[in-house]
Short mmCIF file of C-alpha atoms in Angstrom, two decimals:
data_model
loop_
_atom_site.label_atom_id
_atom_site.label_comp_id
_atom_site.label_asym_id
_atom_site.label_seq_id
_atom_site.Cartn_x
_atom_site.Cartn_y
_atom_site.Cartn_z
CA MET A 169 3.62 -24.32 -36.56
CA ALA A 170 -0.12 -23.96 -37.13
CA ALA A 171 -0.91 -21.68 -40.07
CA PRO A 172 -3.31 -19.26 -38.25
CA LEU A 173 -0.71 -18.73 -35.50
CA VAL A 174 1.84 -17.78 -38.14
CA ALA A 175 -0.58 -15.46 -39.89
CA GLN A 176 -1.43 -13.63 -36.66
CA PHE A 177 2.21 -13.35 -35.70
CA ASP A 178 3.10 -11.94 -39.11
CA GLU A 179 0.39 -9.31 -38.74
CA LEU A 180 1.53 -8.36 -35.25
CA ILE A 181 5.19 -7.97 -36.21
CA ALA A 182 4.37 -6.08 -39.38
CA ASN A 183 2.51 -3.56 -37.20
CA GLN A 184 5.55 -3.34 -34.94
CA GLY A 185 7.77 -2.55 -37.92
CA TYR A 186 9.68 -5.82 -38.38
CA ARG A 187 10.62 -6.68 -41.95
CA THR A 188 11.16 -10.40 -41.51
CA ARG A 189 9.74 -13.06 -39.24
CA SER A 190 13.15 -14.39 -38.26
CA GLU A 191 14.15 -10.92 -37.04
CA ALA A 192 11.11 -10.86 -34.74
CA ILE A 193 11.78 -14.37 -33.47
CA ARG A 194 15.39 -13.46 -32.75
CA ASP A 195 14.17 -10.55 -30.62
CA LEU A 196 11.74 -12.77 -28.73
CA ILE A 197 14.56 -15.19 -27.96
CA ARG A 198 16.98 -12.46 -26.95
CA GLU A 199 14.41 -10.89 -24.67
CA ARG A 200 13.78 -14.20 -22.95
CA LEU A 201 17.51 -14.86 -22.50
CA VAL A 202 18.23 -11.39 -21.12
CA GLN A 203 15.31 -11.70 -18.71
CA ARG A 204 16.54 -15.11 -17.59
CA GLU A 205 20.12 -14.02 -17.09
CA TRP A 206 19.09 -10.96 -15.16
CA GLU A 207 16.75 -12.85 -12.86
CA ARG A 208 19.70 -15.02 -11.81
CA GLY A 209 22.20 -12.22 -11.36
CA ASP A 210 23.84 -10.53 -8.39
CA GLU A 211 22.73 -7.01 -9.20
CA ASN A 212 20.78 -5.08 -6.59
CA VAL A 213 17.34 -4.50 -8.01
CA ALA A 214 13.87 -3.41 -7.00
CA GLY A 215 10.87 -5.44 -7.97
CA THR A 216 7.21 -6.10 -7.49
CA LEU A 217 5.54 -9.46 -7.23
CA THR A 218 1.84 -9.57 -8.10
CA LEU A 219 -0.15 -12.49 -6.66
CA ILE A 220 -3.79 -13.50 -7.14
CA TYR A 221 -5.13 -16.00 -4.65
CA ASP A 222 -8.21 -17.29 -2.93
CA HIS A 223 -7.96 -16.54 0.78
CA ARG A 224 -10.32 -19.44 1.57
CA VAL A 225 -7.62 -22.01 0.80
CA ARG A 226 -6.92 -23.31 4.30
CA GLY A 227 -3.88 -21.68 5.86
CA LEU A 228 -2.75 -19.95 2.66
CA THR A 229 -2.85 -16.41 4.08
CA ASP A 230 -0.91 -17.59 7.13
CA ARG A 231 1.67 -19.35 4.95
CA LEU A 232 2.14 -16.35 2.66
CA THR A 233 2.57 -14.01 5.63
CA MET A 234 5.04 -16.37 7.28
CA ALA A 235 7.08 -16.74 4.08
CA GLN A 236 7.19 -12.96 3.76
CA HIS A 237 8.37 -12.48 7.35
CA GLU A 238 11.30 -14.83 6.71
CA HIS A 239 12.51 -12.27 4.18
CA ILE A 240 11.79 -9.00 5.96
CA GLY A 241 15.04 -7.56 4.65
CA LEU A 242 13.81 -8.11 1.08
CA ILE A 243 10.12 -7.28 1.25
CA VAL A 244 9.60 -3.59 1.94
CA ALA A 245 5.81 -3.54 2.03
CA THR A 246 2.79 -5.36 0.68
CA LEU A 247 -0.38 -3.87 -0.78
CA HIS A 248 -3.48 -6.00 -0.51
CA VAL A 249 -6.69 -5.36 -2.46
CA HIS A 250 -9.80 -7.40 -1.75
CA LEU A 251 -11.01 -8.08 -5.31
CA ASP A 252 -14.22 -9.82 -4.35
CA GLU A 253 -15.53 -11.97 -1.54
CA HIS A 254 -12.88 -14.63 -2.15
CA ASN A 255 -10.10 -13.32 -4.33
CA CYS A 256 -7.14 -11.24 -3.24
CA LEU A 257 -4.69 -9.18 -5.25
CA GLU A 258 -1.44 -8.77 -3.39
CA VAL A 259 1.59 -6.80 -4.60
CA LEU A 260 4.90 -7.08 -2.79
CA ALA A 261 7.42 -4.26 -3.16
CA MET A 262 10.91 -5.75 -2.85
CA LYS A 263 14.57 -4.70 -2.82
CA GLY A 264 17.64 -6.94 -2.96
CA ARG A 265 19.75 -9.28 -5.09
CA ALA A 266 17.96 -10.28 -8.28
CA SER A 267 18.60 -13.98 -7.78
CA THR A 268 17.20 -13.90 -4.23
CA LEU A 269 14.11 -11.98 -5.32
CA THR A 270 13.52 -14.53 -8.07
CA GLN A 271 13.91 -17.42 -5.63
CA VAL A 272 11.51 -15.97 -3.05
CA SER A 273 9.01 -15.13 -5.79
CA ASP A 274 9.14 -18.63 -7.26
CA ARG A 275 8.40 -20.04 -3.81
CA LEU A 276 5.42 -17.74 -3.25
CA LEU A 277 4.06 -18.28 -6.78
CA SER A 278 4.16 -22.04 -6.37
CA SER A 279 2.19 -22.02 -3.08
CA ARG A 280 -0.98 -24.10 -3.33
CA GLY A 281 -3.91 -21.72 -3.80
CA VAL A 282 -2.00 -19.00 -5.66
CA LYS A 283 -3.81 -18.80 -9.00
CA HIS A 284 -1.63 -16.45 -10.93
CA GLY A 285 1.20 -14.02 -10.47
CA LYS A 286 4.17 -12.31 -11.99
CA LEU A 287 7.48 -10.84 -10.92
CA VAL A 288 8.58 -7.50 -12.37
CA LEU A 289 12.23 -6.69 -11.80
CA THR A 290 13.82 -3.34 -12.40
CA SER A 291 17.06 -1.63 -11.65
CA THR A 292 16.86 0.43 -8.47
CA GLY A 293 16.98 3.41 -10.72
CA GLU A 294 20.36 5.15 -10.60
CA SER A 295 21.70 3.08 -13.50
CA LEU A 296 18.61 3.85 -15.58
CA VAL A 297 19.43 7.53 -16.15
CA MET B 43 -6.24 14.50 41.30
CA ALA B 44 -2.60 13.76 42.11
CA ALA B 45 -0.51 16.91 42.46
CA PRO B 46 2.27 15.97 39.96
CA LEU B 47 -0.34 15.18 37.33
CA VAL B 48 -1.86 18.63 37.81
CA ALA B 49 1.52 20.32 37.66
CA GLN B 50 2.45 18.59 34.38
CA PHE B 51 -0.91 19.37 32.88
CA ASP B 52 -0.61 23.03 33.87
CA GLU B 53 2.78 23.22 32.20
CA LEU B 54 1.50 21.55 29.02
CA ILE B 55 -1.50 23.82 28.65
CA ALA B 56 0.50 26.93 29.44
CA ASN B 57 2.78 26.01 26.51
CA GLN B 58 -0.26 25.56 24.32
CA GLY B 59 -1.51 29.04 25.21
CA TYR B 60 -4.38 28.30 27.56
CA ARG B 61 -4.96 30.86 30.31
CA THR B 62 -6.93 28.66 32.71
CA ARG B 63 -7.05 24.97 33.50
CA SER B 64 -10.82 24.77 33.20
CA GLU B 65 -10.63 26.14 29.65
CA ALA B 66 -8.24 23.33 28.69
CA ILE B 67 -10.40 20.70 30.39
CA ARG B 68 -13.47 22.00 28.58
CA ASP B 69 -11.65 21.54 25.26
CA LEU B 70 -10.58 18.00 26.16
CA ILE B 71 -14.20 17.14 26.95
CA ARG B 72 -15.56 18.78 23.83
CA GLU B 73 -13.03 16.98 21.66
CA ARG B 74 -14.00 13.65 23.18
CA LEU B 75 -17.72 14.31 22.69
CA VAL B 76 -17.33 15.42 19.09
CA GLN B 77 -15.19 12.39 18.32
CA ARG B 78 -17.78 10.09 19.91
CA GLU B 79 -20.71 11.59 18.13
CA TRP B 80 -18.95 11.50 14.84
CA GLU B 81 -17.90 7.86 15.11
CA ARG B 82 -21.56 6.91 15.50
CA GLY B 83 -22.91 9.10 12.73
CA ASP B 84 -24.25 8.51 9.24
CA GLU B 85 -21.83 10.77 7.44
CA ASN B 86 -19.74 9.30 4.62
CA VAL B 87 -16.15 9.42 5.74
CA ALA B 88 -12.74 8.09 4.86
CA GLY B 89 -10.56 6.50 7.48
CA THR B 90 -7.53 4.42 8.26
CA LEU B 91 -7.27 1.63 10.78
CA THR B 92 -3.79 0.83 12.06
CA LEU B 93 -3.27 -2.65 13.51
CA ILE B 94 -0.22 -4.23 15.17
CA TYR B 95 -0.33 -7.98 15.51
CA ASP B 96 1.74 -11.12 15.79
CA HIS B 97 1.18 -13.26 12.71
CA ARG B 98 2.15 -16.39 14.65
CA VAL B 99 -1.14 -16.37 16.57
CA ARG B 100 -2.85 -19.39 15.04
CA GLY B 101 -5.28 -18.44 12.29
CA LEU B 102 -5.14 -14.70 13.01
CA THR B 103 -4.00 -13.68 9.53
CA ASP B 104 -6.71 -15.86 8.00
CA ARG B 105 -9.35 -14.39 10.32
CA LEU B 106 -8.31 -10.80 9.61
CA THR B 107 -8.34 -11.39 5.86
CA MET B 108 -11.73 -13.08 6.05
CA ALA B 109 -13.22 -10.25 8.12
CA GLN B 110 -11.88 -7.74 5.60
CA HIS B 111 -13.38 -9.61 2.63
CA GLU B 112 -16.80 -9.48 4.27
CA HIS B 113 -16.57 -5.70 3.92
CA ILE B 114 -15.00 -5.29 0.50
CA GLY B 115 -17.23 -2.32 -0.19
CA LEU B 116 -15.71 -0.53 2.81
CA ILE B 117 -12.06 -1.51 2.72
CA VAL B 118 -10.34 -0.01 -0.31
CA ALA B 119 -6.86 -1.43 0.23
CA THR B 120 -4.56 -2.65 2.95
CA LEU B 121 -0.86 -1.87 3.40
CA HIS B 122 1.16 -4.47 5.26
CA VAL B 123 4.65 -3.86 6.63
CA HIS B 124 6.63 -6.72 8.15
CA LEU B 125 8.08 -4.99 11.24
CA ASP B 126 10.23 -7.88 12.38
CA GLU B 127 10.18 -11.66 12.25
CA HIS B 128 6.88 -11.82 14.14
CA ASN B 129 5.16 -8.47 14.18
CA CYS B 130 3.03 -6.93 11.47
CA LEU B 131 1.88 -3.37 10.94
CA GLU B 132 -1.26 -3.29 8.84
CA VAL B 133 -3.12 -0.14 7.75
CA LEU B 134 -6.55 -0.40 6.17
CA ALA B 135 -7.76 2.46 3.98
CA MET B 136 -11.55 2.63 4.26
CA LYS B 137 -14.52 4.56 2.86
CA GLY B 138 -18.13 4.46 4.06
CA ARG B 139 -20.58 5.38 6.81
CA ALA B 140 -18.79 6.46 9.97
CA SER B 141 -20.82 4.15 12.20
CA THR B 142 -20.08 1.12 9.99
CA LEU B 143 -16.37 1.90 9.86
CA THR B 144 -16.32 2.18 13.65
CA GLN B 145 -18.13 -1.15 14.02
CA VAL B 146 -15.83 -3.04 11.64
CA SER B 147 -12.78 -1.48 13.29
CA ASP B 148 -13.94 -2.45 16.77
CA ARG B 149 -14.34 -6.03 15.61
CA LEU B 150 -10.86 -6.17 14.05
CA LEU B 151 -9.24 -4.44 17.04
CA SER B 152 -10.75 -6.91 19.47
CA SER B 153 -9.48 -9.99 17.56
CA ARG B 154 -7.31 -12.19 19.75
CA GLY B 155 -3.67 -11.53 18.84
CA VAL B 156 -4.12 -7.89 17.83
CA LYS B 157 -1.84 -6.03 20.24
CA HIS B 158 -2.66 -2.47 19.49
CA GLY B 159 -4.43 -0.33 16.96
CA LYS B 160 -6.28 2.86 16.25
CA LEU B 161 -8.97 4.17 13.92
CA VAL B 162 -8.50 7.60 12.32
CA LEU B 163 -11.67 9.00 10.74
CA THR B 164 -11.79 12.00 8.48
CA SER B 165 -14.25 13.66 6.21
CA THR B 166 -13.83 12.54 2.60
CA GLY B 167 -12.48 15.94 1.95
CA GLU B 168 -14.95 18.13 0.09
CA SER B 169 -16.44 19.51 3.30
CA LEU B 170 -12.99 20.29 4.67
CA VAL B 171 -12.27 23.17 2.31
CA MET C 113 -18.53 24.98 31.27
CA ALA C 114 -21.77 25.07 29.29
CA ALA C 115 -24.54 22.98 30.88
CA PRO C 116 -25.40 20.81 27.80
CA LEU C 117 -21.72 19.91 27.39
CA VAL C 118 -21.61 18.74 31.00
CA ALA C 119 -24.81 16.72 30.62
CA GLN C 120 -23.54 14.94 27.52
CA PHE C 121 -20.21 14.23 29.13
CA ASP C 122 -21.90 12.82 32.23
CA GLU C 123 -23.97 10.50 30.07
CA LEU C 124 -20.93 9.34 28.10
CA ILE C 125 -18.85 8.57 31.16
CA ALA C 126 -21.74 6.85 32.93
CA ASN C 127 -21.95 4.51 29.93
CA GLN C 128 -18.24 3.89 30.17
CA GLY C 129 -18.58 2.92 33.83
CA TYR C 130 -17.12 5.95 35.59
CA ARG C 131 -18.64 6.79 38.98
CA THR C 132 -17.57 10.42 39.18
CA ARG C 133 -16.87 13.16 36.68
CA SER C 134 -13.51 14.05 38.22
CA GLU C 135 -12.34 10.46 37.76
CA ALA C 136 -13.12 10.68 34.03
CA ILE C 137 -11.43 14.06 33.72
CA ARG C 138 -8.34 12.73 35.48
CA ASP C 139 -8.14 9.92 32.89
CA LEU C 140 -8.52 12.34 30.00
CA ILE C 141 -5.65 14.42 31.39
CA ARG C 142 -3.45 11.41 32.06
CA GLU C 143 -4.02 10.08 28.56
CA ARG C 144 -3.06 13.41 27.05
CA LEU C 145 0.11 13.64 29.15
CA VAL C 146 1.21 10.08 28.37
CA GLN C 147 0.62 10.66 24.66
CA ARG C 148 2.61 13.88 24.81
CA GLU C 149 5.54 12.39 26.65
CA TRP C 150 5.68 9.42 24.36
CA GLU C 151 5.64 11.51 21.18
CA ARG C 152 8.75 13.31 22.38
CA GLY C 153 10.62 10.22 23.54
CA ASP C 154 13.62 8.28 22.25
CA GLU C 155 11.88 4.93 21.98
CA ASN C 156 11.91 3.13 18.64
CA VAL C 157 8.34 2.99 17.46
CA ALA C 158 6.27 2.23 14.41
CA GLY C 159 3.59 4.63 13.27
CA THR C 160 1.23 5.67 10.56
CA LEU C 161 0.51 9.18 9.40
CA THR C 162 -2.83 9.73 7.66
CA LEU C 163 -3.06 12.79 5.40
CA ILE C 164 -6.00 14.20 3.45
CA TYR C 165 -5.12 16.74 0.79
CA ASP C 166 -6.17 18.29 -2.47
CA HIS C 167 -3.65 17.37 -5.15
CA ARG C 168 -4.58 20.47 -7.16
CA VAL C 169 -2.80 22.75 -4.73
CA ARG C 170 0.14 23.84 -6.84
CA GLY C 171 3.28 21.81 -6.14
CA LEU C 172 1.85 20.10 -3.06
CA THR C 173 2.32 16.54 -4.34
CA ASP C 174 5.89 17.38 -5.34
CA ARG C 175 6.60 18.93 -1.94
CA LEU C 176 5.14 16.00 -0.02
CA THR C 177 7.14 13.50 -2.09
CA MET C 178 10.31 15.52 -1.64
CA ALA C 179 9.83 15.78 2.12
CA GLN C 180 9.28 12.03 2.29
CA HIS C 181 12.45 11.27 0.31
CA GLU C 182 14.49 13.32 2.79
CA HIS C 183 13.49 10.75 5.40
CA ILE C 184 13.74 7.50 3.46
CA GLY C 185 15.17 5.79 6.51
CA LEU C 186 11.97 6.61 8.43
CA ILE C 187 9.23 6.17 5.86
CA VAL C 188 8.90 2.54 4.84
CA ALA C 189 6.09 2.89 2.32
CA THR C 190 3.15 5.09 1.44
CA LEU C 191 -0.35 4.02 0.44
CA HIS C 192 -2.27 6.46 -1.70
CA VAL C 193 -6.01 6.26 -2.33
CA HIS C 194 -7.67 8.61 -4.81
CA LEU C 195 -10.83 9.55 -2.88
CA ASP C 196 -12.44 11.59 -5.62
CA GLU C 197 -11.35 13.75 -8.51
CA HIS C 198 -9.49 16.13 -6.21
CA ASN C 199 -8.94 14.60 -2.80
CA CYS C 200 -6.23 12.18 -1.78
CA LEU C 201 -5.92 9.95 1.25
CA GLU C 202 -2.31 9.12 1.94
CA VAL C 203 -1.04 6.87 4.74
CA LEU C 204 2.66 6.71 5.53
CA ALA C 205 4.01 3.64 7.33
CA MET C 206 6.98 4.73 9.43
CA LYS C 207 9.65 3.28 11.74
CA GLY C 208 12.10 5.18 13.94
CA ARG C 209 12.56 7.35 17.02
CA ALA C 210 9.26 8.63 18.31
CA SER C 211 10.45 12.24 18.52
CA THR C 212 11.70 12.18 14.92
CA LEU C 213 8.47 10.65 13.63
CA THR C 214 6.51 13.35 15.46
CA GLN C 215 8.69 16.10 13.98
CA VAL C 216 8.44 14.83 10.39
CA SER C 217 4.67 14.37 10.80
CA ASP C 218 4.19 17.88 12.15
CA ARG C 219 6.03 19.24 9.12
CA LEU C 220 3.91 17.24 6.64
CA LEU C 221 0.65 18.06 8.47
CA SER C 222 1.39 21.77 8.38
CA SER C 223 2.04 21.84 4.61
CA ARG C 224 -0.27 24.27 2.82
CA GLY C 225 -3.04 22.23 1.16
CA VAL C 226 -3.11 19.42 3.71
CA LYS C 227 -6.67 19.56 5.06
CA HIS C 228 -6.53 17.07 7.84
CA GLY C 229 -4.39 14.31 9.23
CA LYS C 230 -3.31 12.36 12.25
CA LEU C 231 -0.28 10.48 13.52
CA VAL C 232 -0.77 7.10 15.21
CA LEU C 233 2.28 5.88 17.12
CA THR C 234 2.71 2.39 18.48
CA SER C 235 5.44 0.30 19.96
CA THR C 236 7.13 -1.87 17.33
CA GLY C 237 5.43 -4.74 19.01
CA GLU C 238 7.84 -6.81 21.07
CA SER C 239 7.16 -4.79 24.20
CA LEU C 240 3.41 -5.09 23.71
CA VAL C 241 3.22 -8.80 24.54
CA MET D 168 20.55 -15.78 -35.88
CA ALA D 169 23.90 -15.42 -34.13
CA ALA D 170 25.37 -18.79 -33.08
CA PRO D 171 25.94 -17.99 -29.36
CA LEU D 172 22.32 -16.82 -29.04
CA VAL D 173 21.10 -20.10 -30.47
CA ALA D 174 23.36 -22.13 -28.21
CA GLN D 175 22.13 -20.32 -25.08
CA PHE D 176 18.53 -20.68 -26.15
CA ASP D 177 18.97 -24.39 -26.78
CA GLU D 178 20.42 -24.81 -23.29
CA LEU D 179 17.59 -22.87 -21.69
CA ILE D 180 14.82 -24.78 -23.41
CA ALA D 181 16.50 -28.14 -22.78
CA ASN D 182 16.41 -27.27 -19.07
CA GLN D 183 12.75 -26.41 -19.40
CA GLY D 184 12.01 -29.78 -20.94
CA TYR D 185 11.45 -28.88 -24.60
CA ARG D 186 12.49 -31.52 -27.12
CA THR D 187 12.81 -29.28 -30.16
CA ARG D 188 13.68 -25.66 -30.75
CA SER D 189 10.66 -25.05 -32.97
CA GLU D 190 8.35 -26.22 -30.19
CA ALA D 191 9.85 -23.63 -27.85
CA ILE D 192 9.64 -20.88 -30.45
CA ARG D 193 6.00 -21.74 -31.11
CA ASP D 194 5.27 -21.29 -27.39
CA LEU D 195 7.07 -17.93 -27.30
CA ILE D 196 4.96 -16.75 -30.22
CA ARG D 197 1.72 -18.05 -28.77
CA GLU D 198 2.43 -16.39 -25.43
CA ARG D 199 3.07 -13.06 -27.13
CA LEU D 200 -0.11 -13.31 -29.21
CA VAL D 201 -2.28 -14.25 -26.24
CA GLN D 202 -0.83 -11.39 -24.19
CA ARG D 203 -1.46 -8.95 -27.05
CA GLU D 204 -5.02 -10.04 -27.68
CA TRP D 205 -5.83 -9.95 -24.03
CA GLU D 206 -4.44 -6.47 -23.46
CA ARG D 207 -6.82 -5.15 -26.10
CA GLY D 208 -9.88 -7.04 -24.96
CA ASP D 209 -13.09 -6.14 -23.18
CA GLU D 210 -12.70 -8.57 -20.30
CA ASN D 211 -12.80 -7.20 -16.77
CA VAL D 212 -9.39 -7.76 -15.29
CA ALA D 213 -7.25 -6.75 -12.35
CA GLY D 214 -3.74 -5.51 -12.85
CA THR D 215 -0.73 -3.81 -11.39
CA LEU D 216 1.39 -1.17 -13.02
CA THR D 217 4.93 -0.81 -11.69
CA LEU D 218 6.64 2.53 -12.33
CA ILE D 219 10.18 3.70 -11.53
CA TYR D 220 10.74 7.43 -11.71
CA ASP D 221 12.81 10.30 -10.45
CA HIS D 222 10.60 12.59 -8.41
CA ARG D 223 12.93 15.55 -9.11
CA VAL D 224 11.72 15.80 -12.71
CA ARG D 225 9.78 19.05 -12.52
CA GLY D 226 6.06 18.48 -12.07
CA LEU D 227 6.23 14.74 -12.68
CA THR D 228 4.71 13.72 -9.34
CA ASP D 229 1.92 16.26 -9.86
CA ARG D 230 1.28 14.99 -13.39
CA LEU D 231 1.23 11.33 -12.34
CA THR D 232 -1.18 12.09 -9.48
CA MET D 233 -3.43 14.11 -11.76
CA ALA D 234 -3.52 11.38 -14.41
CA GLN D 235 -4.41 8.85 -11.73
CA HIS D 236 -7.26 10.98 -10.38
CA GLU D 237 -8.79 11.16 -13.86
CA HIS D 238 -9.24 7.41 -13.60
CA ILE D 239 -10.34 6.98 -10.00
CA GLY D 240 -12.78 4.29 -11.06
CA LEU D 241 -9.89 2.22 -12.40
CA ILE D 242 -7.11 2.81 -9.91
CA VAL D 243 -7.95 1.26 -6.55
CA ALA D 244 -4.83 2.27 -4.64
CA THR D 245 -1.18 3.11 -5.15
CA LEU D 246 1.80 1.92 -3.12
CA HIS D 247 4.80 4.19 -3.11
CA VAL D 248 8.26 3.15 -1.90
CA HIS D 249 11.04 5.71 -1.66
CA LEU D 250 13.95 3.71 -3.13
CA ASP D 251 16.62 6.29 -2.47
CA GLU D 252 16.91 10.06 -2.27
CA HIS D 253 15.67 10.50 -5.82
CA ASN D 254 14.05 7.36 -7.13
CA CYS D 255 10.52 6.18 -6.51
CA LEU D 256 8.93 2.79 -7.00
CA GLU D 257 5.19 3.13 -7.46
CA VAL D 258 2.75 0.25 -7.96
CA LEU D 259 -0.84 0.95 -8.99
CA ALA D 260 -3.48 -1.65 -8.22
CA MET D 261 -6.17 -1.43 -10.91
CA LYS D 262 -9.52 -2.98 -11.88
CA GLY D 263 -11.43 -2.54 -15.12
CA ARG D 264 -11.58 -3.30 -18.82
CA ALA D 265 -8.31 -4.70 -20.09
CA SER D 266 -8.11 -2.30 -23.03
CA THR D 267 -8.67 0.73 -20.76
CA LEU D 268 -6.05 -0.43 -18.27
CA THR D 269 -3.58 -0.88 -21.11
CA GLN D 270 -4.34 2.60 -22.46
CA VAL D 271 -3.96 4.35 -19.08
CA SER D 272 -0.76 2.40 -18.40
CA ASP D 273 0.75 3.33 -21.75
CA ARG D 274 0.06 6.98 -20.98
CA LEU D 275 1.68 6.82 -17.53
CA LEU D 276 4.66 4.80 -18.81
CA SER D 277 5.37 7.34 -21.54
CA SER D 278 5.41 10.32 -19.16
CA ARG D 279 8.71 12.21 -19.29
CA GLY D 280 10.77 11.17 -16.28
CA VAL D 281 9.39 7.65 -15.95
CA LYS D 282 12.47 5.46 -16.38
CA HIS D 283 10.97 2.03 -16.49
CA GLY D 284 7.78 0.18 -15.78
CA LYS D 285 5.58 -2.74 -16.59
CA LEU D 286 1.90 -3.65 -16.60
CA VAL D 287 0.83 -7.03 -15.22
CA LEU D 288 -2.72 -8.02 -16.14
CA THR D 289 -4.63 -10.88 -14.63
CA SER D 290 -8.14 -12.16 -14.55
CA THR D 291 -10.05 -10.92 -11.51
CA GLY D 292 -9.84 -14.44 -10.28
CA GLU D 293 -13.15 -16.27 -10.59
CA SER D 294 -12.32 -17.59 -14.04
CA LEU D 295 -8.92 -18.80 -12.86
CA VAL D 296 -10.24 -21.63 -10.70
#
């Protein structure tokens, strides 16, 4: 690993209260595994999918809308903000099985013209008390 | 005027507390005139435009998105609800000059494939105290 | 009816293509009756309710949220725009029986602190082809 | 590091196409550092903040609305979905300096009654071409 990367990481984790680097790495790995397992699970969750795209890409808006209508049980509502003349921020509010939400999100994120995006999953709440 | 129409109207306005039919008609006319004048005015207002459309109409979603991006100063955000496999409910939250909002709304409402819609204008609030 | 009101109305309806004043008045009345009947009907409709309110009114935001959660079957999603430091624009996207939507809307519109608002009802689309 | 954790991680990264474990760990660390640096930066970004909360917590809805109105330049619009009788999903669409968005988000996320949430930052788009 490059030395400056290590130095920065050591500073970050010291600020977060870790005593050793291996402890911090273990937590990074655990976090990633938990996330992964959860995204593939059967639990009923709520989630939001944030997408950034350029609406000028031919047919993209049509394709995104069509893909969303195929999952009208999952996608509760979509908020669209016109960032500038070309770029759109779209957030989908979703409810359903974690694995299905992940699948639909992966499909939307990989559409040609989507520049960036991220899925946030969360329990529907009751179990979070 | 057809007799049943008159009878129904008389019943409605009696329930609303009007004493005479001409009083109720005067209020209908006034309301329409005020609405008209206001929609063409220079006042800064907030408003929502509700649109119902079929996303399968070729290019409609693209055209609506494009038209909205041309007015990014006006259109704050858009909420999209997938009503069923084909039909969309879209609500635009807008801020700006009443006459401009009316113009943009008329253009969106008259797009081929838009089935129904309505503009609701309101003062931005402060003057409504 | 006051003379200037009549003159303005005559000008408006001439622009809209009416030949006589009574024809225009008949249409105003019919429109109002149709609207009224529809709002009280059993048909499944979609609708949006636009609300303008001052969030500083003690407990108002809490009361509005609570009222909305009592009807989670009806209210699909809510878009909130912060107009200025004090005033909120809120649009509720709703689905359900017309009469129930009208009832819930009337209750929200009459909440102390809500300055203005309007319900827009529409068919859920299929019948609008 | 516990053996089963290592085994799972090795399986995950093999599926993702990594050849060595240290390569994968390096990427985890880099990702975290980039994220961190970016969240504290001056760049103009767009972002979404997802919040899950119980609206019954006394005054919470009022407090969240008030905090949002203090930053009306930052928060473009908010989408609210009523998950069940008690739980709310709220997504804020935001634009502004990354460090300010992070600060406002941290404050909202730490409000008593907010169960879970996550900030997603993204470039406003142009630089993502």
